Amino acid sequence: MTHTHAPPAAHSASSSGSPGSPAGSGPPGGLPSPRDLGRSLTGWARRDARFDVPASLVVFLVAVPLSLGIAVASGAPVAAGLIAAAVGGILAGIVGGAPLQVSGPAAGLTVVVAEVVAEFGWEATCAITAMAGLLQLVLGATRLGRYALAISPTVVAAMLAGIGISIVLGQLNVALGSTSQPSAWANLQSIGSSLLSPDSHALLAATGVVVILLLWPRMPARVKAVPGPLVAVTLLTLMAAAWLPDAERVDLGGALLDQIGTVAMPEGTPLAVAGAVLTVALIASVESLLSAVAIDKLHDGPRARLDRELVGQGVANTASGALGGLPVTGVIVRSATNVAAGARTRASAILHGVWVLVFALLLVGLVEQIPLAALAGLLLVMGTGLVKPADVRRSRARGELWIYVATVVGVLALNLVEGVLIGLVGALLLTLWRTAQVKVDVREAGPAPDGRALWVVEVHGSVSFLALPVLARRLATVPEGQVVEVDLLVDYLDPAARDQIDDWRSRYEAQGGQVVVEHSGPAGEEAAAERAAKSRPVSPRAWLPWGAWQNGDADLGTTAPAHPLAVGVREYHRRTSASLQPVYDELRDGQAPRAAFLGCVDSRLVPNQLTSSGPGDLFTIRTMGNLAPADGDDDGAVSAPVLYAVDQLGVEVVVVCGHSGCGAMTAAVASDEAAGPATGAAGAAGAAGAAGADASDPVDRWLRHAAPSVSAWRAQHPVGASAAAAGDGEVDQLAQVNVAVTLDRLREVLGAERLERVRLVGLFFRIDDGSLSVLRDDAFVDLTDAELDRLAHLAG
């Protein structure tokens, strides 16, 4: 069989190491040697530079205004935002484990930084940032970085929403000509006062930026290719120079180089300093890792290495703090822009940091012409974007809206750390409550064979010691002296719960009752208990073989073990029949299948399972070897149902499915070999008879219909040749050729007119691994995404 694979992305070979380097190259730690670096740079310049350089310029244009605005919102020097953007882009880009992620100052940290600045001062905040970076290095080096993702998504979404609301409240004050206050309540009070006498120049500048940013997505594609934040800030800066002379401007406080290294050790209790360091490190880590995971979904290159990414963020934060910059984190807005702009390797993020550094060193005078209110307008839009209605809907659908609201209120009323802790405690309590909410159904299921009543106890969900009160209460409702079947339909059963069930069973049987315990898993109660203790997932019984879930000693109250068929029928009536009743109600007046499926009678081939279909979906025809004899040879046993499906039922797709290890094909190969080469292709029709087959045996007579397939296989049919080249044995080669020959036979049956509205599909099922392949251009190929897409549209 021919195996095809989707081609790798253009950047997949070079986006996880240094520019152009293959993943995993270089010495330990992921950094390339000087020789490898030279080769990598040469390869990058040849392959990827034409993509990475333009992308880096686009990200740079987005990053500059955002970095300035975040610095203002954080209560830090404006230059700190540019320092962080340059350091984050260069160092995190070189060392980090997410090749296409762009790092820098982020809106999600503004409230935290503002609180730290208010408590310790700016110089001490720089030291706290550096210490947070060192902590990130430890977390990444000890491979604990991935565990920062073990936070409820609802809490993370609420945290960002609280930050967004805080940003909006603070920047509304700036837009009205006032200053941002340290708390949400103080900002609300200040907004009330500022509304009485707003600064018209500031209000115009902020409003202008907001209007441009809201309208920019509606612009033509060529126009909005230029980043909206850059356009908005640039236009308002030019307008302010002409018409808003009194608007307050950005003050960098001098040259950028003069502000590097303004760091001082924080004064305060060790607990307060440690809390600030831990807060900055954790929030920066979580935001970076969540961003990396999200960016992985936007490209098909190498996946992010989260522990290495945390090391990269630690290096960047240590350097940014030491140089007088803001905390650094992976930024989803810049990273998504980077991917959308066509970046291939980490060189784009690195170059973006270089452009920021050049801009900050050479264009200080230009930066100081930007009105503060223009940056406030930019932050108003950014803050609003952090409050996402979709997150509210999801939290409500999950029953976690109260956690979302509590976290937001906590962030606004207290501070970020305490608000997040409130959310985490709420999420933990909800998890414990859900764990304790096991579902136990107790009902009478009719008479048992010995005349007593048969009671069924179904236990659903995860059963831990927290669920013991519910379990004990429900078991106590079963009347004494009856026949009881306990069905453990659970994905986890801890030893305490197992002990309680065993104790109850012993007491119940001592009082004259009879108890049978069934569990989805290997036969036997002890094996089922072992399976439950290991917490393996349970598949639906309707798709599992009898031996995978039926207990060998289940006697249903009779004196002899029940046949698996009887137990299976009972399972259908108890669980499946009721759930399918609405389906059969719709099918009672007739059928309208979407496809006809011709498959082998082999018990291992289950058409509905292979196609994930249900009642009314498939018109199934099964023959030994999925053979379709010529007219007259079988009195239309195959052609008649195929024509009925197409002409009367309106089926548009006819599937022929063969399988590996087919018994019919094995017999056909053996008969052909016994007949010897004398028969040749011309005598293939009588191969079975020549081999001494019994003409009166129905099986032997049927297998004669395999002769055309055997003849085609011996004549080097292209499908057989492809299967042989892929390493398949003779039986599987013939089985694949047989599918192609059967499709040709069905084309004759259907005729040209019907084939204009009917598509034929050939499938091959491998029993050893459960995989399906599709016939495409004289070979069976794996169902890659591309082939699945073609199959979905029935193309080709």
C-alpha atoms as one frame of an Amber mdcrd trajectory, in Angstrom:
protein
   0.000   0.000   0.000   1.252   3.461  -0.845   1.644   5.666   2.192   1.337
   9.381   1.601   1.988  12.172   4.020   1.123  15.840   3.973   4.156  17.940
   3.034   5.729  19.832   5.907   5.269  23.550   6.200   7.908  25.649   4.532
   9.257  26.787   7.868   9.037  23.492   9.710  12.683  22.659   9.357  14.025
  25.890  10.627  11.725  27.487  13.112  12.638  25.847  16.373  16.329  26.622
  16.605  18.237  29.673  15.563  17.305  31.208  12.220  17.398  28.413   9.722
  18.614  25.742  12.114  16.910  22.381  12.388  15.081  21.514  15.562  17.335
  20.144  18.213  20.607  21.244  16.590  23.388  22.808  18.568  24.768  22.122
  21.990  22.673  21.386  25.081  20.274  24.174  25.939  19.278  24.650  22.314
  21.831  27.371  21.391  23.852  26.688  18.234  27.641  26.510  18.096  29.457
  29.303  16.173  29.967  27.008  13.173  26.309  25.941  13.182  25.271  29.563
  13.626  27.179  30.590  10.516  25.599  27.820   8.487  22.185  28.617   9.905
  22.443  32.297   9.053  23.501  31.456   5.517  20.606  29.037   5.119  18.179
  31.523   6.664  19.287  34.304   4.300  18.738  32.000   1.347  15.396  30.442
   2.383  13.534  32.547   4.921  14.852  36.118   5.020  12.408  37.309   2.379
   9.570  36.236   4.681  10.966  37.105   8.114  12.241  40.634   7.416   8.889
  42.046   6.177   7.051  40.265   9.007   9.432  41.761  11.588   8.751  45.260
  10.275   4.987  44.733  10.541   5.302  43.493  14.134   7.620  46.404  14.973
   5.025  48.898  13.761   2.411  47.245  15.986   4.714  46.920  19.001   5.904
  50.532  19.344   2.591  52.241  20.112   1.411  49.333  22.263   4.628  49.377
  24.314   4.337  53.128  24.903   0.702  52.856  25.944   1.337  49.926  28.304
   4.164  51.821  29.992   1.867  54.795  30.580  -0.914  52.554  31.940   1.556
  50.815  34.271   2.729  54.036  35.878   6.251  53.391  34.607   8.583  55.622
  32.580   7.635  55.545  28.920  11.137  54.420  27.996  10.588  51.257  30.082
   8.084  50.020  27.515  10.590  50.393  24.669  13.352  48.709  26.682  11.075
  45.749  27.437   9.965  45.483  23.795  13.549  45.408  22.534  14.821  43.009
  25.206  11.785  40.729  24.935  11.993  40.534  21.182  15.725  39.848  21.045
  16.425  37.649  24.079  13.145  35.726  24.305  13.323  35.317  20.533  16.798
  33.788  20.709  16.374  31.573  23.790  12.627  30.822  23.916  10.929  27.625
  22.838   8.034  29.118  20.826   9.653  30.065  17.505   6.943  32.381  16.196
   5.937  33.978  19.502   6.802  37.659  19.998   7.510  38.871  23.523   7.353
  42.300  25.125   5.305  44.327  27.610   1.700  43.103  27.783  -1.598  44.655
  28.829  -2.266  41.699  31.118   0.481  42.858  33.488  -0.384  46.564  33.661
  -2.473  46.338  36.824   0.139  44.203  38.574   2.979  46.539  37.646   0.961
  49.600  38.639   0.338  48.080  42.080   3.998  47.134  42.508   5.135  50.616
  41.439   2.704  52.236  43.860   3.960  50.064  46.738   7.705  49.862  46.099
   8.584  52.578  43.556   9.838  52.221  40.013  13.504  51.370  40.689  12.473
  48.605  43.106   9.941  47.343  40.556  12.817  46.820  38.132  14.577  44.658
  40.737  11.357  42.698  41.334  11.073  42.126  37.579  14.638  40.784  37.454
  13.987  38.470  40.417  10.768  37.255  38.751  12.864  36.407  35.705  15.257
  34.373  37.841  12.272  32.496  39.284  11.047  31.762  35.763  14.495  30.369
  34.937  14.208  27.982  37.881  10.689  26.923  36.884  11.761  26.289  33.310
  14.993  24.478  34.221  13.115  22.152  36.592  10.504  21.431  33.896   7.687
  22.873  35.965   6.700  25.403  33.338   3.906  23.317  31.840   2.165  23.140
  35.206   1.537  26.872  35.040  -1.208  25.879  32.596  -3.025  23.981  35.355
  -5.321  26.929  35.998  -9.020  27.005  35.246  -9.609  28.684  31.846 -12.546
  30.505  33.435 -10.248  32.060  36.045  -7.732  33.094  33.373 -10.478  34.654
  31.228 -11.924  36.467  34.261  -8.456  37.696  35.262  -7.947  39.204  31.811
 -11.448  40.700  31.905 -10.727  42.297  35.286  -7.473  43.706  33.933  -9.286
  45.020  30.875 -11.925  46.781  32.956  -9.191  48.277  35.175  -7.356  49.553
  32.097 -10.526  51.098  30.688 -11.390  52.850  33.954  -7.875  54.237  34.342
  -7.494  55.394  30.750 -10.916  57.046  30.711  -9.469  59.455  33.252  -6.501
  60.149  30.980  -8.811  60.624  28.006 -10.750  63.223  30.024  -7.573  65.110
  30.879  -7.031  63.712  34.377  -4.623  61.015  35.596  -5.096  57.294  36.166
  -5.822  56.362  39.795  -4.440  53.343  41.714  -7.762  51.495  42.161 -10.952
  50.828  40.222 -13.101  52.623  42.806 -10.800  55.686  42.804 -10.921  55.733
  38.998 -14.741  55.639  39.051 -14.812  58.578  41.450 -12.285  60.503  39.368
 -14.259  59.860  36.167 -17.311  61.409  37.798 -15.342  64.525  38.622 -13.578
  64.691  35.249 -16.851  64.507  33.337 -17.845  67.862  34.851 -14.848  69.643
  33.283 -13.128  67.485  30.653 -10.010  68.556  28.779 -11.296  68.993  25.241
  -7.884  68.507  23.602  -7.285  65.222  25.423 -10.828  64.034  24.744 -10.486
  64.763  21.019  -7.151  62.930  20.794  -8.448  59.836  22.587 -11.733  59.788
  20.679  -9.913  60.109  17.376  -7.767  57.052  18.082 -10.774  54.984  19.210
 -12.771  55.903  16.086  -9.897  55.013  13.758  -9.290  51.674  15.459 -12.984
  50.755  15.325 -13.271  51.676  11.646  -9.957  50.196  10.534 -11.125  46.549
  10.183 -13.758  47.736   7.690 -11.155  49.243   5.375 -10.104  47.532   2.110
  -7.585  44.752   2.498  -4.700  46.746   1.021  -5.361  49.660   3.361  -5.768
  47.682   6.574  -2.581  45.781   5.808  -0.940  48.733   7.578  -1.326  48.223
  11.366  -4.278  50.206  12.729  -2.577  51.270  16.001   0.316  52.785  14.058
  -2.033  54.698  11.756  -4.183  55.966  14.621  -1.301  57.185  16.788   0.543
  58.711  13.816  -2.511  60.605  12.518  -3.459  61.922  15.944   0.140  62.992
  16.608   0.132  64.996  13.363  -3.300  66.463  14.120  -2.253  67.371  17.653
   0.811  69.181  16.361  -1.445  71.364  14.224  -4.644  71.781  16.238  -4.137
  70.498  19.798  -1.124  72.360  21.133  -2.240  72.066  24.759  -2.563  68.273
  24.770  -0.136  66.640  27.195   2.678  64.792  25.418   4.744  61.701  26.156
   7.826  62.452  28.236  10.662  59.968  27.828  12.666  61.748  30.504  15.764
  62.053  28.334  17.752  59.731  26.119  17.043  56.024  26.354  20.639  55.166
  27.293  20.440  57.545  30.252  17.577  55.509  31.783  19.194  52.086  31.565
  20.132  50.462  34.849  17.953  52.478  37.253  17.468  49.573  39.675  17.234
  49.553  43.471  16.510  46.781  45.939  12.920  46.977  47.226  12.293  48.171
  50.755   9.611  46.252  52.561   8.962  43.017  54.390  10.446  39.887  52.795
   6.932  38.449  52.522   5.671  41.465  50.564   8.648  41.385  48.206   8.341
  37.629  47.707   4.629  38.029  46.979   5.329  40.661  44.338   8.034  38.523
  42.708   5.796  35.443  42.698   2.852  37.401  41.267   4.850  38.885  38.392
   6.536  35.549  37.629   3.349  33.479  37.640   1.184  35.882  35.650   3.938
  36.483  33.093   4.503  32.729  32.821   0.848  31.804  32.458   0.234  34.506
  29.845   3.331  33.454  27.889   2.444  29.771  27.936  -1.193  30.339  27.039
  -0.093  32.578  24.186   2.377  29.943  22.966  -0.326  27.264  22.968  -2.702
  29.569  21.084  -0.073  30.472  18.473   0.645  26.776  17.866  -2.891  26.548
  16.486  -2.161  29.236  13.893   0.711  27.520  12.079   1.819  24.020  11.124
   5.479  24.311  12.102   7.129  22.779  15.197   5.124  22.933  18.412   6.245
  25.181  21.248   8.556  23.693  23.873   6.942  25.173  26.964   9.756  24.614
  29.441  12.296  26.173  27.100   9.898  29.045  26.427   9.726  29.696  30.154
  13.538  29.786  30.285  13.514  32.323  27.445  10.979  34.468  29.263  13.119
  34.241  32.417  16.224  35.417  30.579  14.282  38.310  29.022  12.700  39.412
  32.311  16.003  39.244  34.182  17.641  41.444  31.563  14.652  43.790  31.192
  14.481  44.392  34.944  18.231  44.948  35.180  18.103  47.473  32.321  15.110
  49.382  33.698  12.376  47.841  31.567   8.851  46.538  32.175   8.131  42.841
  32.753   8.124  40.795  29.567   5.675  38.127  28.451   4.597  36.436  25.252
   2.005  38.707  23.617  -0.815  37.105  21.658  -1.550  40.230  19.556   2.018
  40.635  18.306   2.516  36.880  17.897  -0.656  36.467  15.837   0.416  39.443
  13.715   3.793  37.776  13.226   2.222  34.567  11.944  -0.285  36.407   9.756
   2.529  38.489   8.223   4.214  35.298   6.995   7.056  34.789   9.474   8.928
  31.524   8.992  11.452  31.442  11.866  12.318  33.061  15.179  14.427  35.606
  13.261  11.285  37.713  12.756  10.774  38.189  16.516  14.474  38.934  17.014
  14.568  41.521  14.216  11.426  43.188  15.556  13.342  43.807  18.803  16.263
  45.221  16.854  13.988  47.695  15.010  12.447  48.784  18.355  15.928  49.419
  19.752  16.981  51.457  16.715  13.765  53.474  16.898  14.174  54.181  20.625
  17.777  55.338  20.199  17.381  57.500  17.121  13.809  58.846  17.189  13.340
  60.088  20.760  12.082  63.476  19.600   9.369  61.865  17.476   8.104  59.762
  20.392   7.776  62.869  22.591   5.323  64.435  20.124   2.700  61.743  20.822
  -0.247  62.977  22.966  -0.793  60.915  26.106  -4.514  60.889  25.387  -3.835
  59.207  22.020  -2.169  56.336  23.858  -5.113  56.328  26.264  -7.470  55.802
  23.320  -5.307  52.904  22.133  -5.450  51.325  25.601  -9.215  51.831  25.827
  -9.649  49.628  22.768  -7.108  47.095  24.045  -8.733  46.918  27.484 -12.188
  46.477  26.000 -10.837  43.618  23.883  -9.817  41.719  27.016 -13.472  41.471
  28.086 -14.781  38.805  25.687 -18.495  37.919  25.545 -17.534  34.444  24.309
 -15.732  33.805  27.606 -18.853  34.814  29.524 -20.997  32.467  27.420 -18.569
  29.592  27.892 -18.356  30.072  31.636 -22.141  30.158  31.835 -22.462  26.994
  29.759 -19.985  25.244  32.071 -21.853  26.346  35.184 -18.887  28.552  36.166
 -20.349  32.012  35.667 -20.251  32.684  39.410 -16.499  31.942  39.409 -16.023
  34.354  36.508 -17.967  37.124  38.252 -16.268  36.532  41.624 -12.822  36.716
  40.015 -13.602  39.930  38.141 -15.087  41.572  41.237 -12.100  40.439  43.305
  -9.616  41.897  40.806 -11.466  45.224  40.735 -12.337  45.541  44.423  -9.137
  44.104  45.940  -6.186  43.475  43.665  -5.115  41.080  40.958  -3.549  38.455
  43.208  -6.420  38.270  45.662  -8.972  38.270  42.846  -7.253  35.344  41.117
  -6.986  33.478  44.420 -10.727  33.918  44.915 -11.301  32.437  41.473  -8.932
  29.521  42.059 -10.578  28.674  45.385 -13.980  28.795  43.700 -12.782  26.536
  40.865 -11.342  24.061  43.372 -14.569  23.973  45.377 -16.586  23.433  42.199
 -14.297  20.561  41.196 -14.729  18.913  44.596 -18.499  19.359  44.413 -18.638
  17.834  40.935 -16.498  14.916  42.045 -18.949  14.194  44.833 -21.957  14.330
  42.484 -21.980  10.733  41.316 -25.156   9.627  39.553 -26.734   6.435  40.951
 -29.926   5.150  39.273 -31.921   2.500  41.137 -34.935   0.907  39.443 -36.902
  -2.317  39.226 -36.321  -4.019  35.878 -39.011  -6.746  36.038 -39.022 -10.310
  37.315 -35.853 -12.367  37.683 -35.822 -15.980  36.362 -36.388 -17.365  39.876
 -39.550 -15.283  40.398 -38.053 -12.585  42.564 -37.838  -8.975  41.385 -34.794
  -7.920  39.395 -33.380  -4.549  40.485 -30.760  -2.629  38.530 -28.339  -0.158
  40.137 -26.429   1.929  37.583 -23.486   4.012  38.831 -22.291   6.731  36.435
 -19.311   9.110  36.519 -16.206   9.222  38.706 -16.683   7.513  42.046 -14.297
   8.608  44.795 -14.569   8.659  48.573 -16.370  12.012  48.235 -19.295  10.182
  46.615 -19.682   7.551  49.357 -22.616   9.277  51.128 -24.646   9.404  47.896
 -23.715   5.836  46.985 -24.633   4.485  50.436 -27.958   6.343  50.470 -29.001
   5.021  47.048 -27.947   1.418  47.756 -30.026   1.505  50.931 -33.186   2.029
  48.834 -32.948  -1.459  47.254 -35.512  -3.812  48.873 -34.094  -6.812  50.718
 -34.023 -10.338  49.318 -34.135  -9.478  45.606 -31.848 -10.142  42.632 -29.695
  -7.033  42.108 -27.417  -6.155  39.220 -24.922  -3.371  39.962 -23.607  -1.853
  36.724 -20.463   0.263  37.257 -20.528   2.576  34.234 -17.688   4.653  35.652
 -14.396   6.097  34.450 -12.872   5.991  37.930 -13.573   3.882  41.011 -11.294
   4.388  43.988 -10.602   1.647  46.558 -12.895   3.230  49.166 -15.863   3.073
  46.809 -15.011  -0.497  45.794 -14.839  -1.505  49.464 -18.238   0.049  50.160
 -19.839  -1.816  47.250 -18.234  -5.092  48.368 -19.377  -4.567  51.978 -22.921
  -3.779  50.870 -22.940  -6.829  48.620 -21.826  -9.090  51.465 -24.501  -7.741
  53.811 -27.210  -7.926  51.162 -26.433 -11.534  50.218 -26.252 -12.505  53.917
 -29.883 -11.365  54.177 -30.965 -13.650  51.317 -30.469 -11.389  48.303 -28.363
 -11.996  45.226 -25.976  -9.416  43.744 -24.156  -9.403  40.408 -21.582  -6.640
  39.870 -20.725  -5.731  36.270 -18.019  -3.345  35.107 -16.919  -2.246  31.650
 -13.570  -3.975  31.343 -11.948  -7.431  31.232 -14.054 -10.422  32.204 -14.238
 -11.120  35.902 -14.922  -8.827  38.822 -11.321  -8.760  40.050 -10.046  -7.703
  36.635 -12.781  -5.081  36.441 -11.780  -3.725  39.842  -8.146  -3.562  38.747
  -9.154  -1.711  35.597 -11.215   0.770  37.613  -8.348   1.393  40.033  -6.129
   2.347  37.100  -8.711   4.882  35.933  -8.704   3.775  32.302 -11.321   5.361
  30.075 -14.414   3.304  29.352 -15.709   2.991  25.801 -19.451   2.752  25.072
 -20.601  -0.849  25.388 -22.527  -0.641  22.144 -19.198  -0.589  20.238 -17.238
  -3.054  22.354 -17.030  -6.828  21.829 -18.949  -8.882  24.385 -15.766 -10.088
  26.033 -14.635  -6.526  26.740 -17.485  -5.762  29.123 -19.458  -8.899  29.969
 -18.478 -10.782  33.080 -18.013 -14.483  32.459 -19.774 -15.368  35.709 -22.856
 -13.173  35.214 -25.799 -15.589  35.507 -28.747 -13.160  35.735 -30.188 -15.243
  38.557 -30.239 -18.480  36.547 -28.477 -21.737  37.336 -26.233 -21.574  34.234
 -24.118 -18.771  32.743 -26.015 -16.638  30.275 -24.994 -16.698  26.627 -23.240
 -13.458  25.582 -25.934 -12.885  22.955 -28.634 -12.855  25.628 -26.650 -10.434
  27.757 -26.069  -8.230  24.718 -29.763  -8.172  23.805 -30.616  -7.262  27.375
 -28.026  -4.438  27.241 -29.654  -3.094  24.080 -33.142  -3.097  25.594 -31.965
  -1.496  28.827 -29.844   1.328  27.475 -29.743   1.629  23.708 -33.355   1.020
  22.724 -34.801   3.980  24.623 -32.158   6.401  23.362 -32.781   5.349  19.747
 -36.567   5.568  19.975 -36.718   9.089  18.458 -34.529   7.895  15.579 -36.777
   4.945  14.799 -39.847   7.141  15.089 -38.500   9.150  12.139 -37.624   5.989
  10.209 -40.904   4.140  10.696 -42.361   5.330   7.372 -39.357   4.446   5.239
 -35.621   4.646   4.790 -33.448   7.216   3.033 -29.850   5.989   3.386 -27.046
   8.295   2.285 -24.697   5.549   1.024 -24.614   1.900  -0.006 -21.838  -0.165
   1.571 -20.653  -3.438  -0.008 -18.396  -5.225   2.456 -17.182  -8.661   3.403
 -19.138 -10.880   5.807 -16.101 -11.065   8.119 -17.242 -10.448  11.720 -14.303
  -8.108  12.324 -15.553  -5.656   9.700 -18.296  -3.445  11.216 -19.510  -0.943
   8.571 -21.397   1.335  10.966 -18.374   1.554  13.244 -16.003   2.358  10.374
 -18.297   5.146   9.177 -19.570   6.353  12.579 -23.110   5.918  11.301 -26.398
   4.804  12.814 -29.802   3.445  11.836 -30.930   4.639   8.423 -27.531   5.900
   7.256 -26.092   2.907   5.367 -27.718   0.472   2.949 -25.458  -2.491   3.733
 -24.738  -5.389   1.369 -22.397  -8.109   2.606 -20.926 -11.009   0.661 -17.963
 -13.313   1.164 -14.927 -11.381  -0.015 -17.152  -8.378  -0.923 -17.491  -9.998
  -4.355 -19.951  -8.736  -6.978 -20.505 -11.540  -9.554 -21.518 -10.880 -13.128
 -25.229 -10.950 -13.988 -26.544 -14.465 -14.310 -23.937 -15.945 -12.001 -25.733
 -14.954  -8.804 -29.264 -14.096  -9.961 -28.593 -10.474  -9.080 -27.738 -11.092
  -5.415 -25.463  -8.039  -5.476 -26.485  -6.051  -8.531 -30.160  -6.060  -7.508
 -29.684  -4.398  -4.086 -27.179  -1.917  -5.559 -29.652  -0.868  -8.256 -32.471
  -0.744  -5.706 -30.386   1.524  -3.453 -29.568   3.877  -6.329 -32.882   3.886
  -8.227 -35.408   3.527  -5.411 -33.657   4.983  -2.366 -31.682   7.741  -4.082
 -28.271   6.707  -2.751 -25.526   8.921  -4.176 -22.462   7.047  -2.926 -21.587
   3.368  -3.267 -18.674   2.083  -1.159 -16.759  -1.134  -1.708 -14.662  -2.050
   1.328 -12.113  -4.842   1.469  -9.978  -5.818   4.427  -6.682  -7.393   5.355
  -6.454 -11.080   6.169  -9.608 -11.859   4.203 -10.503 -15.566   4.345 -12.140
 -15.500   0.908  -9.034 -13.961  -0.685  -6.842 -16.491   1.159  -8.881 -19.329
  -0.356  -8.752 -17.715  -3.805  -4.935 -17.433  -3.679  -4.653 -21.046  -2.518
  -6.967 -22.262  -5.308  -5.028 -20.324  -7.912  -1.699 -21.725  -6.713  -3.142
 -25.272  -6.676  -4.425 -24.856 -10.218  -0.912 -24.039 -11.380   0.333 -21.723
 -14.108  -1.258 -23.790 -16.889  -4.613 -22.169 -16.410  -3.184 -18.664 -16.862
  -5.273 -15.590 -17.142  -7.518 -17.097 -19.735  -8.421 -20.015 -17.515  -8.819
 -18.057 -14.304 -12.581 -18.574 -14.319 -12.091 -22.233 -13.637  -9.239 -21.952
 -11.168 -11.276 -23.072  -8.200 -12.637 -26.076 -10.036  -9.221 -27.031 -11.359
  -7.953 -27.062  -7.820 -10.351 -29.826  -6.952 -13.013 -27.678  -5.328 -16.346
 -29.306  -4.668 -18.795 -27.915  -7.229 -21.704 -28.859  -4.946 -20.284 -26.847
  -2.025 -21.902 -23.374  -1.892 -18.706 -21.823  -0.524 -16.576 -23.253  -3.346
 -19.118 -22.193  -5.942 -19.146 -18.656  -4.553 -15.368 -18.333  -4.476 -15.277
 -18.937  -8.234 -16.493 -15.351  -8.540 -13.057 -14.225  -7.324 -11.489 -15.460
 -10.564 -11.562 -12.051 -12.374  -9.779 -10.456  -9.415  -7.197 -13.244  -9.282
  -6.634 -12.900 -13.014  -6.152  -9.145 -12.739  -3.765  -9.593  -9.812  -1.666
 -12.157 -11.661  -1.600  -9.775 -14.656   0.134  -7.137 -12.482  -2.864  -4.892
 -11.853  -1.528  -1.436 -10.821  -3.280  -1.624  -7.447  -1.638  -4.963  -6.711
   1.754  -3.649  -7.801   1.396  -0.675  -5.451   0.416  -2.976  -2.598   3.389
  -5.241  -3.282   5.747  -2.245  -3.343   4.368  -1.198   0.057   5.264  -4.615
   1.495   1.812  -6.228   1.623   1.517 -10.007   1.313  -0.204 -11.811  -1.544
  -3.580 -12.113   0.196  -3.764  -8.398   0.964  -2.535  -7.549  -2.555  -5.406
  -9.590  -3.988  -7.885  -8.078  -1.523  -6.969  -4.586  -2.718  -7.113  -5.569
  -6.382 -10.496  -7.171  -5.676 -11.870  -3.814  -4.491 -10.757  -2.169  -7.752
 -12.204  -5.024  -9.855 -15.479  -4.919  -7.910 -15.732  -1.168  -8.519 -15.279
  -1.817 -12.251 -18.024  -4.436 -12.062 -20.372  -1.977 -10.352 -19.648   0.613
 -13.040 -20.972  -1.896 -15.583 -24.032  -2.551 -13.414 -24.833   1.132 -12.937
 -24.164   2.316 -16.476 -23.052   5.734 -17.691 -26.325   7.549 -16.918 -26.399
   6.547 -13.250 -22.678   7.232 -12.809 -23.362  10.899 -13.523 -25.137  11.111
 -10.161 -23.476   8.293  -8.215 -19.911   8.261  -6.869 -17.984   5.055  -6.240
 -15.486   4.874  -3.366 -13.008   2.096  -2.607 -11.845   1.533   0.981  -9.462
  -0.940   2.573  -9.567  -1.781   6.297  -6.488  -3.076   8.103  -7.552  -5.293
  10.963  -4.138  -5.263  12.642  -4.275  -1.536  13.470  -7.859  -0.523  12.667
  -6.825   1.961   9.952  -8.706   2.808   6.771  -7.216   3.770   3.419  -8.910
   5.014   0.273  -8.360   4.012  -3.365  -6.807   6.918  -5.218  -5.105   6.707
  -8.635  -4.397   2.959  -8.670  -3.201   2.801  -5.064  -4.681   2.765  -1.585
  -3.441   5.815   0.312  -3.656   6.807   3.963  -6.521   9.060   5.012  -4.470
  12.234   5.470  -6.208  15.556   6.008  -6.043  16.232   2.278  -7.567  12.851
   1.416 -10.259  13.263   4.059 -11.119  16.627   2.554 -11.372  15.065  -0.903
 -13.444  12.208   0.469 -15.709  14.672   2.294 -16.505  16.305  -1.032 -16.427
  12.965  -2.902 -13.861  14.418  -5.280 -11.941  12.322  -7.723
